[in-house]
Tab-separated table of C-alpha atoms and ligand atoms in Angstrom:
chain	number	residue	atom	x	y	z
A	1	UNK	CA	-16.617	-10.318	16.289
A	2	UNK	CA	-15.712	-10.087	19.799
A	3	UNK	CA	-12.066	-9.311	20.156
A	4	UNK	CA	-10.720	-10.212	23.515
A	5	UNK	CA	-7.315	-8.132	23.217
A	6	UNK	CA	-9.543	-4.421	22.600
A	7	UNK	CA	-8.097	-1.668	24.925
A	8	UNK	CA	-4.750	-4.040	25.744
A	9	UNK	CA	-3.052	-4.163	22.353
A	10	UNK	CA	-3.368	-0.722	21.565
A	11	UNK	CA	-4.926	-0.811	17.847
A	12	UNK	CA	-8.446	-0.402	17.020
A	13	UNK	CA	-9.228	2.659	19.242
A	14	UNK	CA	-12.434	3.128	17.370
A	15	UNK	CA	-13.828	-0.629	18.466
A	16	UNK	CA	-16.401	0.156	20.795
A	17	UNK	CA	-18.302	2.438	18.196
A	18	UNK	CA	-20.476	0.791	15.956
A	19	UNK	CA	-19.560	0.984	11.838
A	20	UNK	CA	-21.959	3.832	11.264
A	21	UNK	CA	-20.797	5.866	14.340
A	22	UNK	CA	-17.078	5.130	13.114
A	23	UNK	CA	-17.832	6.687	9.736
A	24	UNK	CA	-19.716	9.946	11.444
A	25	UNK	CA	-16.848	10.297	13.464
A	26	UNK	CA	-14.256	10.300	10.852
A	27	UNK	CA	-16.500	12.128	8.569
A	28	UNK	CA	-16.489	14.653	11.152
A	29	UNK	CA	-12.949	14.765	11.735
A	30	UNK	CA	-12.291	15.469	8.424
A	31	UNK	CA	-14.680	18.191	8.101
A	32	UNK	CA	-13.297	20.168	11.023
A	33	UNK	CA	-9.438	19.377	9.391
A	34	UNK	CA	-10.535	20.827	5.763
A	35	UNK	CA	-12.919	23.529	6.860
A	36	UNK	CA	-10.246	26.163	6.033
A	37	UNK	CA	-10.070	24.732	2.427
A	38	UNK	CA	-13.961	25.039	2.419
A	39	UNK	CA	-14.547	21.528	1.958
A	40	UNK	CA	-17.600	20.553	3.459
A	41	UNK	CA	-18.683	17.327	1.764
A	42	UNK	CA	-16.974	13.982	1.188
A	43	UNK	CA	-17.918	10.563	-0.771
A	44	UNK	CA	-17.544	7.875	1.817
A	45	UNK	CA	-16.433	4.551	0.676
A	46	UNK	CA	-17.095	1.629	3.487
A	47	UNK	CA	-15.736	-1.694	3.643
A	48	UNK	CA	-16.775	-4.741	6.033
A	49	UNK	CA	-15.064	-3.900	9.691
A	50	UNK	CA	-13.157	-7.206	9.964
A	51	UNK	CA	-11.197	-9.423	8.015
A	52	UNK	CA	-9.991	-6.659	5.953
A	53	UNK	CA	-6.307	-6.424	5.983
A	54	UNK	CA	-4.219	-8.308	3.444
A	55	UNK	CA	-0.641	-7.520	4.821
A	56	UNK	CA	0.149	-7.717	8.196
A	57	UNK	CA	3.447	-8.183	10.425
A	58	UNK	CA	3.847	-9.585	14.209
A	59	UNK	CA	6.753	-9.535	16.226
A	60	UNK	CA	7.185	-12.994	18.358
A	61	UNK	CA	7.131	-13.344	22.008
A	62	UNK	CA	8.964	-16.424	23.444
A	63	UNK	CA	8.065	-17.786	26.841
A	64	UNK	CA	9.622	-21.224	27.448
A	65	UNK	CA	8.296	-23.378	25.098
A	66	UNK	CA	5.432	-21.331	24.093
A	67	UNK	CA	5.438	-18.363	21.245
A	68	UNK	CA	3.035	-16.138	20.583
A	69	UNK	CA	2.350	-12.960	18.522
A	70	UNK	CA	3.381	-9.998	20.339
A	71	UNK	CA	1.113	-6.798	20.187
A	72	UNK	CA	2.247	-3.389	21.903
A	73	UNK	CA	5.275	-2.705	23.562
A	74	UNK	CA	7.814	-5.585	23.351
A	75	UNK	CA	9.523	-5.154	26.814
A	76	UNK	CA	8.469	-7.987	29.311
A	77	UNK	CA	6.018	-5.897	31.005
A	78	UNK	CA	4.074	-4.400	28.204
A	79	UNK	CA	3.783	-7.014	25.346
A	80	UNK	CA	0.530	-8.330	24.654
A	81	UNK	CA	0.425	-11.832	23.386
A	82	UNK	CA	-2.267	-12.947	21.068
A	83	UNK	CA	-3.125	-15.840	18.911
A	84	UNK	CA	-4.754	-13.907	16.115
A	85	UNK	CA	-6.136	-10.804	15.216
A	86	UNK	CA	-9.848	-10.048	13.549
A	87	UNK	CA	-8.108	-7.241	11.413
A	88	UNK	CA	-6.571	-9.905	9.086
A	89	UNK	CA	-7.959	-11.499	6.109
A	90	UNK	CA	-10.019	-14.496	6.924
A	91	UNK	CA	-7.188	-17.005	5.560
A	92	UNK	CA	-4.630	-15.114	7.707
A	93	UNK	CA	-6.936	-15.171	10.745
A	94	UNK	CA	-7.378	-18.979	10.680
A	95	UNK	CA	-3.939	-19.820	9.755
A	96	UNK	CA	-2.163	-17.637	12.532
A	97	UNK	CA	-3.015	-20.085	15.915
A	98	UNK	CA	-1.892	-23.261	13.855
A	99	UNK	CA	1.093	-21.816	12.295
A	100	UNK	CA	2.272	-20.869	15.823
A	101	UNK	CA	1.702	-24.229	17.067
A	102	UNK	CA	3.513	-26.122	14.204
A	103	UNK	CA	6.227	-23.790	14.824
A	104	UNK	CA	6.629	-24.657	18.267
A	105	UNK	CA	7.117	-28.133	17.327
A	106	UNK	CA	10.933	-27.119	15.554
A	107	UNK	CA	13.315	-25.950	18.284
A	108	UNK	CA	15.370	-24.393	15.033
A	109	UNK	CA	12.364	-22.320	14.031
A	110	UNK	CA	11.351	-21.393	17.678
A	111	UNK	CA	14.642	-20.254	18.714
A	112	UNK	CA	15.622	-17.751	15.467
A	113	UNK	CA	12.094	-16.576	14.846
A	114	UNK	CA	11.927	-12.518	15.389
A	115	UNK	CA	8.530	-11.764	13.572
A	116	UNK	CA	6.515	-13.203	10.950
A	117	UNK	CA	4.855	-11.303	8.098
A	118	UNK	CA	1.394	-12.408	6.156
A	119	UNK	CA	0.923	-11.065	2.337
A	120	UNK	CA	-2.546	-12.298	1.137
A	121	UNK	CA	-3.963	-12.034	-2.391
A	122	UNK	CA	-6.921	-13.354	-4.168
A	123	UNK	CA	-4.392	-16.192	-5.310
A	124	UNK	CA	-2.270	-17.010	-2.659
A	125	UNK	CA	-0.691	-16.471	1.113
A	126	UNK	CA	2.675	-16.021	1.515
A	127	UNK	CA	4.559	-15.881	4.710
A	128	UNK	CA	7.863	-14.660	5.547
A	129	UNK	CA	9.902	-15.872	8.508
A	130	UNK	CA	11.892	-13.219	9.687
A	131	UNK	CA	15.423	-13.993	11.800
A	132	UNK	CA	17.774	-11.999	13.956
A	133	UNK	CA	20.552	-14.086	12.249
A	134	UNK	CA	21.790	-14.295	8.712
A	135	UNK	CA	20.329	-17.656	7.577
A	136	UNK	CA	21.871	-20.443	5.682
A	137	UNK	CA	20.143	-23.768	4.764
A	138	UNK	CA	19.435	-24.823	8.176
A	139	UNK	CA	16.130	-23.348	8.186
A	140	UNK	CA	14.837	-25.155	5.303
A	141	UNK	CA	13.800	-28.361	6.450
A	142	UNK	CA	11.741	-26.933	9.083
A	143	UNK	CA	10.145	-24.296	6.892
A	144	UNK	CA	9.297	-26.981	4.259
A	145	UNK	CA	7.165	-28.414	6.765
A	146	UNK	CA	5.319	-25.417	7.276
A	147	UNK	CA	4.695	-25.297	3.706
A	148	UNK	CA	3.540	-28.438	3.327
A	149	UNK	CA	1.546	-28.614	6.338
A	150	UNK	CA	-0.660	-25.546	5.480
A	151	UNK	CA	-0.257	-24.986	1.330
A	152	UNK	CA	1.408	-21.552	1.853
A	153	UNK	CA	4.163	-19.752	-0.082
A	154	UNK	CA	7.215	-19.467	2.439
A	155	UNK	CA	10.207	-17.270	2.447
A	156	UNK	CA	13.001	-16.203	5.097
A	157	UNK	CA	14.459	-12.793	5.612
A	158	UNK	CA	17.002	-12.021	7.807
A	159	UNK	CA	19.108	-8.577	7.527
A	160	UNK	CA	18.179	-7.969	3.886
A	161	UNK	CA	18.748	-11.129	2.990
A	162	UNK	CA	15.938	-13.091	1.401
A	163	UNK	CA	16.091	-17.107	1.591
A	164	UNK	CA	13.623	-18.283	-0.977
A	165	UNK	CA	11.507	-21.629	-0.393
A	166	UNK	CA	8.920	-21.073	-2.814
A	167	UNK	CA	8.357	-17.687	-5.248
A	168	UNK	CA	8.691	-14.516	-3.667
A	169	UNK	CA	5.220	-12.546	-5.053
A	170	UNK	CA	1.674	-13.330	-4.745
A	171	UNK	CA	-0.660	-12.927	-7.713
A	172	UNK	CA	-3.610	-11.171	-7.245
A	173	UNK	CA	-6.491	-11.037	-9.429
A	174	UNK	CA	-9.791	-8.807	-9.895
A	175	UNK	CA	-12.341	-7.175	-12.166
A	176	UNK	CA	-13.453	-3.494	-12.453
A	177	UNK	CA	-15.857	-2.409	-14.900
A	178	UNK	CA	-15.706	-5.939	-16.785
A	179	UNK	CA	-11.884	-5.801	-17.217
A	180	UNK	CA	-9.814	-8.315	-15.591
A	181	UNK	CA	-6.504	-7.042	-13.806
A	182	UNK	CA	-3.835	-9.383	-12.422
A	183	UNK	CA	-0.658	-8.243	-10.578
A	184	UNK	CA	2.283	-9.911	-9.247
A	185	UNK	CA	3.573	-8.376	-5.907
A	186	UNK	CA	6.873	-9.203	-4.661
A	187	UNK	CA	7.701	-9.343	-1.346
A	188	UNK	CA	9.183	-6.326	0.340
A	189	UNK	CA	7.379	-3.906	-2.037
A	190	UNK	CA	4.387	-1.776	-0.928
A	191	UNK	CA	1.047	-3.003	-1.652
A	192	UNK	CA	-2.494	-1.364	-0.479
A	193	UNK	CA	-3.509	-3.270	3.067
A	194	UNK	CA	-7.396	-3.734	1.947
A	195	UNK	CA	-7.443	-5.288	-1.292
A	196	UNK	CA	-11.513	-4.741	-1.574
A	197	UNK	CA	-11.029	-0.842	-0.788
A	198	UNK	CA	-7.941	-0.717	-3.309
A	199	UNK	CA	-10.356	-1.976	-6.080
A	200	UNK	CA	-12.839	0.804	-5.066
A	201	UNK	CA	-10.242	3.412	-5.235
A	202	UNK	CA	-9.008	2.312	-8.590
A	203	UNK	CA	-12.553	2.208	-9.901
A	204	UNK	CA	-13.067	5.820	-8.273
A	205	UNK	CA	-10.116	7.158	-10.092
A	206	UNK	CA	-11.024	5.456	-13.092
A	207	UNK	CA	-14.237	7.163	-13.077
A	208	UNK	CA	-12.699	10.739	-13.028
A	209	UNK	CA	-10.577	10.532	-16.078
A	210	UNK	CA	-11.787	11.721	-18.889
A	211	UNK	CA	-10.020	14.072	-22.064
A	212	UNK	CA	-6.856	12.499	-21.130
A	213	UNK	CA	-3.555	12.992	-23.258
A	214	UNK	CA	-0.515	11.686	-21.402
A	215	UNK	CA	-0.079	10.887	-17.759
A	216	UNK	CA	3.103	11.669	-15.342
A	217	UNK	CA	2.789	9.519	-11.864
A	218	UNK	CA	4.853	9.883	-8.839
A	219	UNK	CA	5.128	7.014	-6.439
A	220	UNK	CA	3.895	4.394	-8.610
A	221	UNK	CA	4.746	1.027	-6.680
A	222	UNK	CA	3.857	-1.873	-8.684
A	223	UNK	CA	1.504	-0.344	-11.028
A	224	UNK	CA	-1.648	-0.735	-8.970
A	225	UNK	CA	-3.379	2.497	-10.233
A	226	UNK	CA	-0.959	2.643	-13.459
A	227	UNK	CA	-1.919	-0.184	-15.069
A	228	UNK	CA	-5.753	0.554	-15.201
A	229	UNK	CA	-5.171	4.312	-15.956
A	230	UNK	CA	-3.335	3.821	-18.809
A	231	UNK	CA	-6.164	2.826	-21.043
A	232	UNK	CA	-7.405	6.343	-20.530
A	233	UNK	CA	-3.986	7.843	-21.647
A	234	UNK	CA	-2.126	7.828	-25.273
A	235	UNK	CA	1.592	7.526	-22.900
A	236	UNK	CA	2.056	7.073	-19.156
A	237	UNK	CA	5.438	8.145	-17.498
A	238	UNK	CA	5.708	6.557	-13.976
A	239	UNK	CA	8.197	6.957	-11.295
A	240	UNK	CA	9.237	5.009	-7.694
A	241	UNK	CA	11.987	4.874	-5.463
A	242	UNK	CA	12.055	1.209	-4.975
A	243	UNK	CA	13.464	-1.552	-7.324
A	244	UNK	CA	11.511	-4.280	-5.948
A	245	UNK	CA	8.224	-2.279	-6.751
A	246	UNK	CA	9.506	-1.388	-10.580
A	247	UNK	CA	10.259	-5.203	-10.844
A	248	UNK	CA	6.930	-5.885	-10.222
A	249	UNK	CA	5.603	-2.913	-12.249
A	250	UNK	CA	7.328	-4.244	-15.547
A	251	UNK	CA	5.950	-7.739	-14.927
A	252	UNK	CA	2.553	-6.432	-14.313
A	253	UNK	CA	2.495	-4.649	-17.832
A	254	UNK	CA	3.472	-7.766	-19.438
A	255	UNK	CA	0.744	-9.766	-17.652
A	256	UNK	CA	-1.819	-7.287	-18.324
A	257	UNK	CA	-0.514	-6.815	-22.049
A	258	UNK	CA	-0.225	-2.874	-21.244
A	259	UNK	CA	2.352	-1.256	-23.435
A	260	UNK	CA	2.190	2.470	-23.208
A	261	UNK	CA	3.793	2.608	-19.770
A	262	UNK	CA	7.562	3.767	-19.017
A	263	UNK	CA	8.594	3.219	-15.666
A	264	UNK	CA	11.587	5.084	-14.110
A	265	UNK	CA	13.403	4.097	-10.736
A	266	UNK	CA	13.834	7.104	-9.092
A	267	UNK	CA	12.736	9.480	-6.155
A	268	UNK	CA	10.269	12.163	-6.788
A	269	UNK	CA	12.927	14.682	-5.486
A	270	UNK	CA	15.378	13.225	-8.371
A	271	UNK	CA	12.770	13.234	-10.813
A	272	UNK	CA	11.787	17.171	-10.054
A	273	UNK	CA	15.505	17.844	-9.958
A	274	UNK	CA	16.280	16.338	-13.213
A	275	UNK	CA	13.203	17.801	-15.117
A	276	UNK	CA	13.855	21.107	-13.734
A	277	UNK	CA	17.292	21.421	-15.417
A	278	UNK	CA	16.499	21.764	-19.290
A	279	UNK	CA	19.734	19.949	-20.543
A	280	UNK	CA	18.696	16.774	-18.566
A	281	UNK	CA	15.297	16.988	-19.415
A	282	UNK	CA	15.191	15.225	-22.693
A	283	UNK	CA	17.575	12.398	-21.839
A	284	UNK	CA	16.393	11.376	-18.960
A	285	UNK	CA	17.068	7.381	-18.678
A	286	UNK	CA	17.036	7.435	-22.221
A	287	UNK	CA	13.392	8.828	-22.353
A	288	UNK	CA	12.541	11.550	-24.614
A	289	UNK	CA	10.514	13.975	-22.508
A	290	UNK	CA	9.992	16.206	-25.573
A	291	UNK	CA	7.370	13.310	-26.577
A	292	UNK	CA	5.089	13.752	-23.664
A	293	UNK	CA	2.261	16.306	-23.581
A	294	UNK	CA	1.111	15.894	-19.653
A	295	UNK	CA	-2.695	16.791	-19.155
A	296	UNK	CA	-2.639	14.877	-15.815
A	297	UNK	CA	-0.411	14.048	-12.811
A	298	UNK	CA	-1.208	11.217	-10.292
A	299	UNK	CA	0.528	11.020	-7.005
A	300	UNK	CA	0.236	8.648	-4.013
A	301	UNK	CA	2.913	9.492	-1.612
A	302	UNK	CA	4.051	7.948	1.561
A	303	UNK	CA	2.723	9.472	5.030
A	304	UNK	CA	5.002	12.276	4.807
A	305	UNK	CA	3.439	13.619	1.635
A	306	UNK	CA	5.184	15.370	-1.218
A	307	UNK	CA	8.761	17.581	-0.581
A	308	UNK	CA	8.264	20.925	-1.442
A	309	UNK	CA	10.143	20.972	-4.883
A	310	UNK	CA	7.819	18.019	-6.089
A	311	UNK	CA	4.791	19.669	-5.271
A	312	UNK	CA	5.760	23.036	-7.021
A	313	UNK	CA	6.953	21.093	-9.867
A	314	UNK	CA	3.247	19.283	-10.424
A	315	UNK	CA	1.692	22.831	-10.061
A	316	UNK	CA	2.358	23.381	-13.705
A	317	UNK	CA	-0.208	20.721	-15.208
A	318	UNK	CA	-3.911	20.931	-15.510
A	319	UNK	CA	-5.105	18.234	-13.619
A	320	UNK	CA	-3.833	16.814	-10.373
A	321	UNK	CA	-5.065	13.366	-8.754
A	322	UNK	CA	-3.880	13.120	-5.092
A	323	UNK	CA	-4.456	10.110	-3.104
A	324	UNK	CA	-3.045	10.232	0.577
A	325	UNK	CA	-3.136	8.117	3.664
A	326	UNK	CA	-2.318	10.984	5.861
A	327	UNK	CA	-5.101	13.928	6.145
A	328	UNK	CA	-2.332	15.969	8.110
A	329	UNK	CA	0.407	16.159	5.144
A	330	UNK	CA	-2.583	15.984	2.496
A	331	UNK	CA	-4.110	18.994	4.289
A	332	UNK	CA	-0.563	20.856	4.184
A	333	UNK	CA	-0.111	20.100	0.512
A	334	UNK	CA	-3.484	21.195	-0.443
A	335	UNK	CA	-2.905	24.448	1.046
A	336	UNK	CA	-0.217	24.940	-1.278
A	337	UNK	CA	-2.249	23.695	-4.283
A	338	UNK	CA	-5.497	25.225	-3.819
A	339	UNK	CA	-4.109	28.940	-4.489
A	340	UNK	CA	-3.917	27.666	-8.177
A	341	UNK	CA	-6.464	24.580	-8.254
A	342	UNK	CA	-10.032	23.865	-7.445
A	343	UNK	CA	-11.036	20.896	-5.429
A	344	UNK	CA	-13.461	19.166	-7.560
A	345	UNK	CA	-13.871	15.762	-5.883
A	346	UNK	CA	-12.764	14.944	-2.307
A	347	UNK	CA	-13.355	11.141	-1.472
A	348	UNK	CA	-12.599	9.016	1.844
A	349	UNK	CA	-11.767	5.531	1.733
A	350	UNK	CA	-12.264	3.719	5.021
A	351	UNK	CA	-9.032	1.342	4.631
A	352	UNK	CA	-8.966	0.669	7.935
A	353	UNK	CA	-12.016	0.243	10.259
A	354	UNK	CA	-11.775	0.273	13.923
A	355	UNK	CA	-8.696	2.827	13.796
A	356	UNK	CA	-8.537	6.374	12.899
A	357	UNK	CA	-6.629	5.958	9.693
A	358	UNK	CA	-8.336	7.211	6.656
A	359	UNK	CA	-7.326	7.520	2.791
A	360	UNK	CA	-8.606	10.197	0.721
A	361	UNK	CA	-8.512	10.766	-2.912
A	362	UNK	CA	-8.699	14.562	-4.383
A	363	UNK	CA	-9.089	15.577	-7.762
A	364	UNK	CA	-8.078	18.786	-8.788
A	365	UNK	CA	-8.032	20.985	-11.872
A	366	UNK	CA	-6.016	24.162	-12.634
A	367	UNK	CA	-8.006	27.528	-11.852
B	1	SAM	C1	1.354	5.191	-0.542
B	1	SAM	S1	2.289	4.143	-1.636
B	1	SAM	C2	1.846	3.992	-3.047
B	1	SAM	C3	2.063	3.045	-4.024
B	1	SAM	C4	1.269	2.705	-5.338
B	1	SAM	N1	0.461	3.841	-5.952
B	1	SAM	C5	-0.148	1.753	-4.924
B	1	SAM	O1	-0.987	1.805	-4.868
B	1	SAM	O2	0.306	0.439	-4.525
B	1	SAM	C6	3.775	5.222	-1.693
B	1	SAM	C7	4.842	4.375	-2.854
B	1	SAM	O3	5.877	5.633	-3.191
B	1	SAM	C8	7.108	5.075	-2.953
B	1	SAM	N2	8.319	6.243	-2.341
B	1	SAM	C9	8.295	6.430	-1.061
B	1	SAM	N3	9.092	7.617	-1.138
B	1	SAM	C10	9.537	8.021	-2.287
B	1	SAM	C11	10.214	9.315	-3.086
B	1	SAM	N4	10.497	9.836	-2.327
B	1	SAM	N5	10.175	9.162	-4.508
B	1	SAM	C12	9.327	8.441	-4.895
B	1	SAM	N6	8.647	7.228	-4.538
B	1	SAM	C13	8.718	6.987	-2.945
B	1	SAM	C14	7.367	4.081	-1.917
B	1	SAM	O4	7.815	2.849	-2.257
B	1	SAM	C15	5.707	3.219	-2.418
B	1	SAM	O5	5.739	2.373	-3.255
C-alpha cells in the first residue's frame, strides 16, 4: 500500500525495501550484533507488512477548526498531519479519518482533546480520548455520540484519571494448537502491539517446553504467555510491576479456567532482593516458596532489559526463556548468561515490518 507520509513522519524507515529485502536486512543486522556470541542462524517469523498494529497512540494537531493526527515533532514547523496510518489494524485504519471528522463537529471535544489511543482485539476496538484538563461530566454527551456513530468502546483519560463511558478493557480470543484462549486486556497496561505475531511467539515458546516442573516468570503483564505456558507446568509463580496488568491477569485465569498460577505484584528488583534474603523467602506475600521447584524461568523485560541483580538471580535455574524487544539489551544480558548457559534456540519475530524494530526469543540451558 502506498503511504503518502513516508519520509515525512519519521516512522517506517525501511518502507522503500520490499519485504524480503527487509527480512534479509534485519537478519544481517542480528548476525553482526550476535557474532561475538557465536550465533549465526535464526528462525525468522514473518507477518503481513501493513495493518499489523493493534495498539497505537496519536497526538492531536489543531489548525483553526480542522484537526488531524500529528506525527513527528510537534512544534508548528515539524508536525506532520496525517489522516490515518497503514501500520494500524484495518478497523483502526478505517475509523481514524471518520473519527476526526466527527470530533470536529463538537466544540468541546475539538478544543480539549490532546491525544487519542486505539486498542484493538479480536472482539473490540477501544478508543481512549486523552485530555489536558481533568474530566468531569461535560464530555459524556459528545463521547456518547462517537460511541453510537462507530460502535466503539470509549473512555476518557486525563492526568491519570479515567472516566469510563463503556468498559475499560477489550476481550481478545484466539486458538493455539486447537486450544482456545480468552483474555481481558485493561486499558493502561502493556499488550503486544502485533496480535498475529503475538500468537506465533506463544506457539513458539510452547513448542520448546518439555520436562517441566515449576515455572518462575518475571514481567508477566496480563498473563499473555503465562496462561498458555501453565498447562506445561505443575505450578507457576508470575510477577509484574503494573497493578492494572495484575488485575487483568487474575481475571484471565478465571476466564481460561487456569488455577495453578500465583501472581505477585512486585518489580523484578523487589522480588530478587526478597528471594535473596532467606528469612523473607518463605513468606513472600503469603506464598510458600519452599513448595516451588523451578525448572524454568521465563522473562520478557521492557526495552531496558534486566537489572544486574535479577539477571544474577535467574542464573541458578536449569532453563531460561528470554523474550526481548531490544536486541542491544538482549545482547548485553546474553553476554552474562552465556558464561553459564548454552543458547539452544534463537528466533526473530518481525513484530514491526517497515521499521528497524525486531522481537527476539532465546532458549537457554545450563551448561
Ligand atoms: C515487554 S512487556 C511483557 C509483558 C508480557 N510478557 C506480555 O507479553 O504481554 C514488559 C512488562 O514488564 C513490566 N515491567 C516493567 N518494569 C518492570 C520491573 N522492573 N519489574 C517487573 N515488571 C516490570 C511492564 O509493566 C510490562 O508488563
